[in-house]
């Protein structure tokens, strides 16, 4: 369902204002925090509205839906597409071809495929390693204890550039538990930065926990509902 246009622009403004307020509250440089507008299930007209309000970074979860939208919007310059959903390895070529970023990398097999499929004419694919911070059986991601070794294995892949970590913490927990997960992510991220100096991206925080994520060092916050309204 299309959301009212001025509504999207004003919500985008409100989210940007909230990011500024959180940055100020936690002594963060506001320019170190990128807002990713998560447009999954929303029509291209909503993306165009956000684009007209100067927004450029969009996140999508479903490969086919995303490719359709990217093709439809290919004439809009400077759009930056981030894949944030789970990926089956047989769909990796679409990510390699159409996306600038992938946040949900958690398998070496997929990393190798993306590396082979990324054209030499494109910039390397920018990736984040997804971390299963709350050790959930149902959730994708690498266990915290295995992250450093996994990132090490990505270093030889020339057409993917590992920029950092991403997480989707456990749903329905208390603010205290959520805070503990984000704090653990920040610690892990700092450890990674010591070993991989070009690590600069910590992708965490959604509509309900953005402020807390910024407190713990998020450099990309992924906001869907807060910009485009609830999904069906
Ligand atoms: C859907 C989704 C989001 C956005 O969630 P909201 O609660 O709508 O802000 C962020 N990250 C991922 C990985 C998602 O799948």
PDB file of C-alpha atoms and ligand atoms in Angstrom:
ATOM      1  CA  UNK A   1       0.000   0.000   0.000  1.00  0.00           C
ATOM      2  CA  UNK A   2       1.416   3.380  -0.988  1.00  0.00           C
ATOM      3  CA  UNK A   3       1.968   5.757   1.848  1.00  0.00           C
ATOM      4  CA  UNK A   4       0.961   9.374   1.544  1.00  0.00           C
ATOM      5  CA  UNK A   5       3.848  11.343  -0.035  1.00  0.00           C
ATOM      6  CA  UNK A   6       4.221  14.229   2.373  1.00  0.00           C
ATOM      7  CA  UNK A   7       3.955  11.684   5.148  1.00  0.00           C
ATOM      8  CA  UNK A   8       7.080   9.869   3.951  1.00  0.00           C
ATOM      9  CA  UNK A   9       9.022  13.110   3.614  1.00  0.00           C
ATOM     10  CA  UNK A  10       8.052  14.271   7.088  1.00  0.00           C
ATOM     11  CA  UNK A  11       8.780  10.889   8.659  1.00  0.00           C
ATOM     12  CA  UNK A  12      12.171  10.846   6.979  1.00  0.00           C
ATOM     13  CA  UNK A  13      12.827  14.279   8.427  1.00  0.00           C
ATOM     14  CA  UNK A  14      11.708  13.125  11.867  1.00  0.00           C
ATOM     15  CA  UNK A  15      14.002  10.077  11.750  1.00  0.00           C
ATOM     16  CA  UNK A  16      16.928  12.265  10.678  1.00  0.00           C
ATOM     17  CA  UNK A  17      16.139  14.608  13.564  1.00  0.00           C
ATOM     18  CA  UNK A  18      16.098  11.659  15.956  1.00  0.00           C
ATOM     19  CA  UNK A  19      19.474  10.514  14.653  1.00  0.00           C
ATOM     20  CA  UNK A  20      20.870  14.006  15.277  1.00  0.00           C
ATOM     21  CA  UNK A  21      19.438  14.046  18.794  1.00  0.00           C
ATOM     22  CA  UNK A  22      20.888  10.608  19.615  1.00  0.00           C
ATOM     23  CA  UNK A  23      24.251  11.558  18.159  1.00  0.00           C
ATOM     24  CA  UNK A  24      24.327  14.654  20.342  1.00  0.00           C
ATOM     25  CA  UNK A  25      23.232  12.710  23.432  1.00  0.00           C
ATOM     26  CA  UNK A  26      26.018  10.142  23.030  1.00  0.00           C
ATOM     27  CA  UNK A  27      28.777  12.410  21.777  1.00  0.00           C
ATOM     28  CA  UNK A  28      28.788  10.900  18.323  1.00  0.00           C
ATOM     29  CA  UNK A  29      29.535  12.715  15.074  1.00  0.00           C
ATOM     30  CA  UNK A  30      26.187  12.779  13.282  1.00  0.00           C
ATOM     31  CA  UNK A  31      27.994  12.325   9.969  1.00  0.00           C
ATOM     32  CA  UNK A  32      29.256   8.928  11.114  1.00  0.00           C
ATOM     33  CA  UNK A  33      25.684   7.592  11.127  1.00  0.00           C
ATOM     34  CA  UNK A  34      24.028   6.610   7.850  1.00  0.00           C
ATOM     35  CA  UNK A  35      20.270   6.188   7.633  1.00  0.00           C
ATOM     36  CA  UNK A  36      19.276   3.201   5.528  1.00  0.00           C
ATOM     37  CA  UNK A  37      15.628   3.423   4.440  1.00  0.00           C
ATOM     38  CA  UNK A  38      14.248  -0.126   4.391  1.00  0.00           C
ATOM     39  CA  UNK A  39      11.744  -0.182   1.536  1.00  0.00           C
ATOM     40  CA  UNK A  40      10.881  -3.897   1.415  1.00  0.00           C
ATOM     41  CA  UNK A  41       7.264  -4.596   0.398  1.00  0.00           C
ATOM     42  CA  UNK A  42       6.783  -0.887  -0.399  1.00  0.00           C
ATOM     43  CA  UNK A  43       6.108   0.375  -3.939  1.00  0.00           C
ATOM     44  CA  UNK A  44       8.699   2.172  -6.062  1.00  0.00           C
ATOM     45  CA  UNK A  45       6.597   5.334  -5.754  1.00  0.00           C
ATOM     46  CA  UNK A  46       7.506   5.422  -2.035  1.00  0.00           C
ATOM     47  CA  UNK A  47      11.195   5.147  -2.905  1.00  0.00           C
ATOM     48  CA  UNK A  48      10.848   7.969  -5.435  1.00  0.00           C
ATOM     49  CA  UNK A  49       9.206  10.124  -2.773  1.00  0.00           C
ATOM     50  CA  UNK A  50      12.103   9.522  -0.393  1.00  0.00           C
ATOM     51  CA  UNK A  51      14.558  10.156  -3.233  1.00  0.00           C
ATOM     52  CA  UNK A  52      12.908  13.481  -3.972  1.00  0.00           C
ATOM     53  CA  UNK A  53      13.398  14.293  -0.297  1.00  0.00           C
ATOM     54  CA  UNK A  54      17.159  13.767  -0.943  1.00  0.00           C
ATOM     55  CA  UNK A  55      17.406  10.269   0.463  1.00  0.00           C
ATOM     56  CA  UNK A  56      19.797   7.932  -1.384  1.00  0.00           C
ATOM     57  CA  UNK A  57      20.380   4.715   0.611  1.00  0.00           C
ATOM     58  CA  UNK A  58      17.728   2.000   0.444  1.00  0.00           C
ATOM     59  CA  UNK A  59      17.589  -1.494   1.922  1.00  0.00           C
ATOM     60  CA  UNK A  60      15.745  -4.467   0.460  1.00  0.00           C
ATOM     61  CA  UNK A  61      15.221  -8.028   1.721  1.00  0.00           C
ATOM     62  CA  UNK A  62      13.754 -10.053  -1.137  1.00  0.00           C
ATOM     63  CA  UNK A  63      15.884 -10.638  -4.224  1.00  0.00           C
ATOM     64  CA  UNK A  64      13.227 -10.675  -6.943  1.00  0.00           C
ATOM     65  CA  UNK A  65      11.320  -7.726  -5.542  1.00  0.00           C
ATOM     66  CA  UNK A  66      14.541  -5.771  -5.153  1.00  0.00           C
ATOM     67  CA  UNK A  67      15.804  -6.452  -8.679  1.00  0.00           C
ATOM     68  CA  UNK A  68      12.454  -5.353 -10.127  1.00  0.00           C
ATOM     69  CA  UNK A  69      12.647  -2.089  -8.209  1.00  0.00           C
ATOM     70  CA  UNK A  70      16.289  -1.444  -9.028  1.00  0.00           C
ATOM     71  CA  UNK A  71      15.591  -1.932 -12.724  1.00  0.00           C
ATOM     72  CA  UNK A  72      12.608   0.392 -12.592  1.00  0.00           C
ATOM     73  CA  UNK A  73      14.629   3.070 -10.819  1.00  0.00           C
ATOM     74  CA  UNK A  74      17.864   2.737 -12.771  1.00  0.00           C
ATOM     75  CA  UNK A  75      17.644   6.294 -14.140  1.00  0.00           C
ATOM     76  CA  UNK A  76      17.758   7.882 -10.689  1.00  0.00           C
ATOM     77  CA  UNK A  77      21.380   8.807 -10.133  1.00  0.00           C
ATOM     78  CA  UNK A  78      23.295   8.095  -6.939  1.00  0.00           C
ATOM     79  CA  UNK A  79      20.869   5.562  -5.564  1.00  0.00           C
ATOM     80  CA  UNK A  80      22.721   3.159  -3.297  1.00  0.00           C
ATOM     81  CA  UNK A  81      21.195  -0.289  -2.796  1.00  0.00           C
ATOM     82  CA  UNK A  82      21.799  -2.440   0.261  1.00  0.00           C
ATOM     83  CA  UNK A  83      20.724  -6.070   0.455  1.00  0.00           C
ATOM     84  CA  UNK A  84      19.826  -6.904   4.061  1.00  0.00           C
ATOM     85  CA  UNK A  85      17.848 -10.146   3.832  1.00  0.00           C
ATOM     86  CA  UNK A  86      18.712 -13.829   3.883  1.00  0.00           C
ATOM     87  CA  UNK A  87      20.228 -15.088   0.636  1.00  0.00           C
ATOM     88  CA  UNK A  88      20.087 -18.501  -1.017  1.00  0.00           C
ATOM     89  CA  UNK A  89      23.359 -19.174  -2.794  1.00  0.00           C
ATOM     90  CA  UNK A  90      21.623 -19.748  -6.141  1.00  0.00           C
ATOM     91  CA  UNK A  91      20.482 -16.110  -6.093  1.00  0.00           C
ATOM     92  CA  UNK A  92      23.880 -14.605  -5.368  1.00  0.00           C
ATOM     93  CA  UNK A  93      24.426 -13.436  -8.940  1.00  0.00           C
ATOM     94  CA  UNK A  94      21.604 -10.919  -8.541  1.00  0.00           C
ATOM     95  CA  UNK A  95      23.285  -9.426  -5.501  1.00  0.00           C
ATOM     96  CA  UNK A  96      26.627  -9.302  -7.287  1.00  0.00           C
ATOM     97  CA  UNK A  97      25.071  -7.595 -10.278  1.00  0.00           C
ATOM     98  CA  UNK A  98      22.634  -5.133  -8.738  1.00  0.00           C
ATOM     99  CA  UNK A  99      23.704  -4.156  -5.250  1.00  0.00           C
ATOM    100  CA  UNK A 100      26.311  -1.855  -3.728  1.00  0.00           C
ATOM    101  CA  UNK A 101      26.162  -3.412  -0.269  1.00  0.00           C
ATOM    102  CA  UNK A 102      25.236  -6.723   1.330  1.00  0.00           C
ATOM    103  CA  UNK A 103      24.712  -6.705   5.099  1.00  0.00           C
ATOM    104  CA  UNK A 104      23.777 -10.323   5.656  1.00  0.00           C
ATOM    105  CA  UNK A 105      26.874 -12.281   4.690  1.00  0.00           C
ATOM    106  CA  UNK A 106      27.361 -15.338   6.891  1.00  0.00           C
ATOM    107  CA  UNK A 107      28.629 -18.117   4.639  1.00  0.00           C
ATOM    108  CA  UNK A 108      31.980 -18.468   2.915  1.00  0.00           C
ATOM    109  CA  UNK A 109      30.368 -20.302   0.018  1.00  0.00           C
ATOM    110  CA  UNK A 110      28.231 -17.258  -0.730  1.00  0.00           C
ATOM    111  CA  UNK A 111      31.181 -14.899  -0.298  1.00  0.00           C
ATOM    112  CA  UNK A 112      33.135 -16.883  -2.891  1.00  0.00           C
ATOM    113  CA  UNK A 113      30.248 -16.895  -5.323  1.00  0.00           C
ATOM    114  CA  UNK A 114      29.741 -13.137  -4.932  1.00  0.00           C
ATOM    115  CA  UNK A 115      33.455 -12.640  -5.516  1.00  0.00           C
ATOM    116  CA  UNK A 116      33.345 -14.651  -8.744  1.00  0.00           C
ATOM    117  CA  UNK A 117      30.140 -13.046  -9.962  1.00  0.00           C
ATOM    118  CA  UNK A 118      31.016  -9.419  -9.260  1.00  0.00           C
ATOM    119  CA  UNK A 119      32.126  -7.808 -12.513  1.00  0.00           C
ATOM    120  CA  UNK A 120      35.582  -6.256 -12.725  1.00  0.00           C
ATOM    121  CA  UNK A 121      33.837  -3.149 -14.035  1.00  0.00           C
ATOM    122  CA  UNK A 122      32.022  -2.632 -10.758  1.00  0.00           C
ATOM    123  CA  UNK A 123      33.318  -1.382  -7.439  1.00  0.00           C
ATOM    124  CA  UNK A 124      33.914  -4.261  -5.039  1.00  0.00           C
ATOM    125  CA  UNK A 125      30.722  -5.315  -3.263  1.00  0.00           C
ATOM    126  CA  UNK A 126      30.721  -3.762   0.210  1.00  0.00           C
ATOM    127  CA  UNK A 127      29.766  -6.322   2.816  1.00  0.00           C
ATOM    128  CA  UNK A 128      28.968  -6.679   6.487  1.00  0.00           C
ATOM    129  CA  UNK A 129      29.162  -9.989   8.276  1.00  0.00           C
ATOM    130  CA  UNK A 130      25.917 -10.865  10.025  1.00  0.00           C
ATOM    131  CA  UNK A 131      26.410 -11.826  13.654  1.00  0.00           C
ATOM    132  CA  UNK A 132      23.940 -14.004  15.573  1.00  0.00           C
ATOM    133  CA  UNK A 133      24.509 -12.020  18.731  1.00  0.00           C
ATOM    134  CA  UNK A 134      21.808 -13.666  20.847  1.00  0.00           C
ATOM    135  CA  UNK A 135      22.647 -17.206  19.801  1.00  0.00           C
ATOM    136  CA  UNK A 136      19.198 -17.896  18.367  1.00  0.00           C
ATOM    137  CA  UNK A 137      18.694 -21.225  16.601  1.00  0.00           C
ATOM    138  CA  UNK A 138      16.275 -19.709  14.161  1.00  0.00           C
ATOM    139  CA  UNK A 139      18.507 -16.843  13.161  1.00  0.00           C
ATOM    140  CA  UNK A 140      21.129 -16.420  10.472  1.00  0.00           C
ATOM    141  CA  UNK A 141      24.569 -15.136  11.315  1.00  0.00           C
ATOM    142  CA  UNK A 142      27.980 -16.142  12.542  1.00  0.00           C
ATOM    143  CA  UNK A 143      28.569 -16.899  16.221  1.00  0.00           C
ATOM    144  CA  UNK A 144      30.484 -14.067  17.919  1.00  0.00           C
ATOM    145  CA  UNK A 145      33.422 -16.369  18.710  1.00  0.00           C
ATOM    146  CA  UNK A 146      33.842 -17.199  15.015  1.00  0.00           C
ATOM    147  CA  UNK A 147      33.630 -13.727  13.548  1.00  0.00           C
ATOM    148  CA  UNK A 148      37.350 -12.893  13.455  1.00  0.00           C
ATOM    149  CA  UNK A 149      38.236 -16.142  11.689  1.00  0.00           C
ATOM    150  CA  UNK A 150      35.407 -15.667   9.207  1.00  0.00           C
ATOM    151  CA  UNK A 151      36.456 -12.114   8.359  1.00  0.00           C
ATOM    152  CA  UNK A 152      40.022 -13.334   7.906  1.00  0.00           C
ATOM    153  CA  UNK A 153      38.827 -15.753   5.227  1.00  0.00           C
ATOM    154  CA  UNK A 154      37.223 -12.905   3.292  1.00  0.00           C
ATOM    155  CA  UNK A 155      40.449 -10.946   2.975  1.00  0.00           C
ATOM    156  CA  UNK A 156      41.667 -12.778  -0.131  1.00  0.00           C
ATOM    157  CA  UNK A 157      38.448 -12.133  -2.066  1.00  0.00           C
ATOM    158  CA  UNK A 158      39.257  -9.113  -4.182  1.00  0.00           C
ATOM    159  CA  UNK A 159      35.801  -8.188  -5.339  1.00  0.00           C
ATOM    160  CA  UNK A 160      34.233  -8.107  -1.948  1.00  0.00           C
ATOM    161  CA  UNK A 161      35.313  -5.623   0.646  1.00  0.00           C
ATOM    162  CA  UNK A 162      34.397  -6.428   4.220  1.00  0.00           C
ATOM    163  CA  UNK A 163      33.441  -3.199   5.955  1.00  0.00           C
ATOM    164  CA  UNK A 164      32.037  -4.403   9.241  1.00  0.00           C
ATOM    165  CA  UNK A 165      29.330  -6.209  11.157  1.00  0.00           C
ATOM    166  CA  UNK A 166      25.561  -6.363  11.123  1.00  0.00           C
ATOM    167  CA  UNK A 167      23.104  -7.796  13.606  1.00  0.00           C
ATOM    168  CA  UNK A 168      19.398  -8.360  14.150  1.00  0.00           C
ATOM    169  CA  UNK A 169      19.034  -8.909  17.884  1.00  0.00           C
ATOM    170  CA  UNK A 170      16.434 -11.116  19.477  1.00  0.00           C
ATOM    171  CA  UNK A 171      12.874  -9.792  19.263  1.00  0.00           C
ATOM    172  CA  UNK A 172      10.624  -9.157  22.239  1.00  0.00           C
ATOM    173  CA  UNK A 173      13.289  -8.732  24.902  1.00  0.00           C
ATOM    174  CA  UNK A 174      13.584  -6.043  27.582  1.00  0.00           C
ATOM    175  CA  UNK A 175      15.492  -2.831  26.922  1.00  0.00           C
ATOM    176  CA  UNK A 176      18.192  -4.101  29.292  1.00  0.00           C
ATOM    177  CA  UNK A 177      18.706  -7.287  27.318  1.00  0.00           C
ATOM    178  CA  UNK A 178      18.705  -5.381  24.026  1.00  0.00           C
ATOM    179  CA  UNK A 179      21.294  -3.024  25.444  1.00  0.00           C
ATOM    180  CA  UNK A 180      23.504  -5.939  26.466  1.00  0.00           C
ATOM    181  CA  UNK A 181      23.366  -7.325  22.920  1.00  0.00           C
ATOM    182  CA  UNK A 182      24.319  -3.993  21.382  1.00  0.00           C
ATOM    183  CA  UNK A 183      27.137  -3.556  23.898  1.00  0.00           C
ATOM    184  CA  UNK A 184      28.482  -6.980  22.949  1.00  0.00           C
ATOM    185  CA  UNK A 185      28.316  -6.046  19.272  1.00  0.00           C
ATOM    186  CA  UNK A 186      30.252  -2.873  19.931  1.00  0.00           C
ATOM    187  CA  UNK A 187      32.923  -4.833  21.752  1.00  0.00           C
ATOM    188  CA  UNK A 188      33.199  -7.354  18.943  1.00  0.00           C
ATOM    189  CA  UNK A 189      33.359  -4.557  16.396  1.00  0.00           C
ATOM    190  CA  UNK A 190      36.207  -2.885  18.296  1.00  0.00           C
ATOM    191  CA  UNK A 191      38.103  -6.189  18.384  1.00  0.00           C
ATOM    192  CA  UNK A 192      37.658  -6.557  14.647  1.00  0.00           C
ATOM    193  CA  UNK A 193      38.871  -3.008  14.028  1.00  0.00           C
ATOM    194  CA  UNK A 194      42.131  -3.787  15.806  1.00  0.00           C
ATOM    195  CA  UNK A 195      42.783  -6.578  13.360  1.00  0.00           C
ATOM    196  CA  UNK A 196      41.131  -5.084  10.260  1.00  0.00           C
ATOM    197  CA  UNK A 197      41.808  -1.344  10.230  1.00  0.00           C
ATOM    198  CA  UNK A 198      39.429  -0.651   7.340  1.00  0.00           C
ATOM    199  CA  UNK A 199      36.457  -1.853   9.393  1.00  0.00           C
ATOM    200  CA  UNK A 200      34.202   1.194   9.698  1.00  0.00           C
ATOM    201  CA  UNK A 201      30.627  -0.108   9.615  1.00  0.00           C
ATOM    202  CA  UNK A 202      28.384  -1.366  12.380  1.00  0.00           C
ATOM    203  CA  UNK A 203      24.895  -1.994  10.979  1.00  0.00           C
ATOM    204  CA  UNK A 204      22.380  -2.220  13.816  1.00  0.00           C
ATOM    205  CA  UNK A 205      19.262  -0.518  15.058  1.00  0.00           C
ATOM    206  CA  UNK A 206      15.755  -0.599  13.575  1.00  0.00           C
ATOM    207  CA  UNK A 207      12.657   1.535  14.121  1.00  0.00           C
ATOM    208  CA  UNK A 208      12.179   0.401  17.721  1.00  0.00           C
ATOM    209  CA  UNK A 209      15.734   0.524  19.019  1.00  0.00           C
ATOM    210  CA  UNK A 210      17.574   3.099  16.929  1.00  0.00           C
ATOM    211  CA  UNK A 211      18.569   5.353  19.808  1.00  0.00           C
ATOM    212  CA  UNK A 212      20.082   2.480  21.772  1.00  0.00           C
ATOM    213  CA  UNK A 213      21.974   1.253  18.703  1.00  0.00           C
ATOM    214  CA  UNK A 214      23.481   4.715  18.214  1.00  0.00           C
ATOM    215  CA  UNK A 215      24.509   4.727  21.857  1.00  0.00           C
ATOM    216  CA  UNK A 216      26.528   1.580  21.148  1.00  0.00           C
ATOM    217  CA  UNK A 217      28.236   2.801  18.025  1.00  0.00           C
ATOM    218  CA  UNK A 218      25.931   1.949  15.112  1.00  0.00           C
ATOM    219  CA  UNK A 219      27.133   3.577  11.882  1.00  0.00           C
ATOM    220  CA  UNK A 220      24.206   2.372   9.771  1.00  0.00           C
ATOM    221  CA  UNK A 221      20.684   2.255  11.190  1.00  0.00           C
ATOM    222  CA  UNK A 222      18.100   0.337   9.156  1.00  0.00           C
ATOM    223  CA  UNK A 223      14.673   1.947   9.384  1.00  0.00           C
ATOM    224  CA  UNK A 224      11.566   0.706   7.593  1.00  0.00           C
ATOM    225  CA  UNK A 225       8.371   1.269   9.576  1.00  0.00           C
ATOM    226  CA  UNK A 226       9.578   4.606  10.954  1.00  0.00           C
ATOM    227  CA  UNK A 227       9.779   6.014   7.397  1.00  0.00           C
ATOM    228  CA  UNK A 228       7.305   4.117   5.229  1.00  0.00           C
ATOM    229  CA  UNK A 229       4.733   3.042   7.814  1.00  0.00           C
ATOM    230  CA  UNK A 230       3.833  -0.474   8.867  1.00  0.00           C
ATOM    231  CA  UNK A 231       3.987  -3.385   6.449  1.00  0.00           C
ATOM    232  CA  UNK A 232       1.103  -5.709   5.603  1.00  0.00           C
TER     233      UNK A 232
HETATM  234  C1  LIG B   1      12.664  -5.134   7.917  1.00  0.00           C
HETATM  235  C2  LIG B   1      14.039  -4.945   8.402  1.00  0.00           C
HETATM  236  C3  LIG B   1      14.445  -3.729   8.988  1.00  0.00           C
HETATM  237  C4  LIG B   1      13.506  -2.567   9.245  1.00  0.00           C
HETATM  238  O1  LIG B   1      12.669  -2.857  10.311  1.00  0.00           O
HETATM  239  P1  LIG B   1      11.642  -1.758  10.919  1.00  0.00           P
HETATM  240  O2  LIG B   1      11.301  -2.306  12.243  1.00  0.00           O
HETATM  241  O3  LIG B   1      10.493  -1.710   9.979  1.00  0.00           O
HETATM  242  O4  LIG B   1      12.377  -0.478  11.000  1.00  0.00           O
HETATM  243  C5  LIG B   1      15.764  -3.604   9.362  1.00  0.00           C
HETATM  244  N1  LIG B   1      16.654  -4.605   9.188  1.00  0.00           N
HETATM  245  C6  LIG B   1      16.301  -5.774   8.623  1.00  0.00           C
HETATM  246  C7  LIG B   1      17.323  -6.841   8.454  1.00  0.00           C
HETATM  247  C8  LIG B   1      14.989  -5.990   8.229  1.00  0.00           C
HETATM  248  O5  LIG B   1      14.644  -7.179   7.701  1.00  0.00           O
END
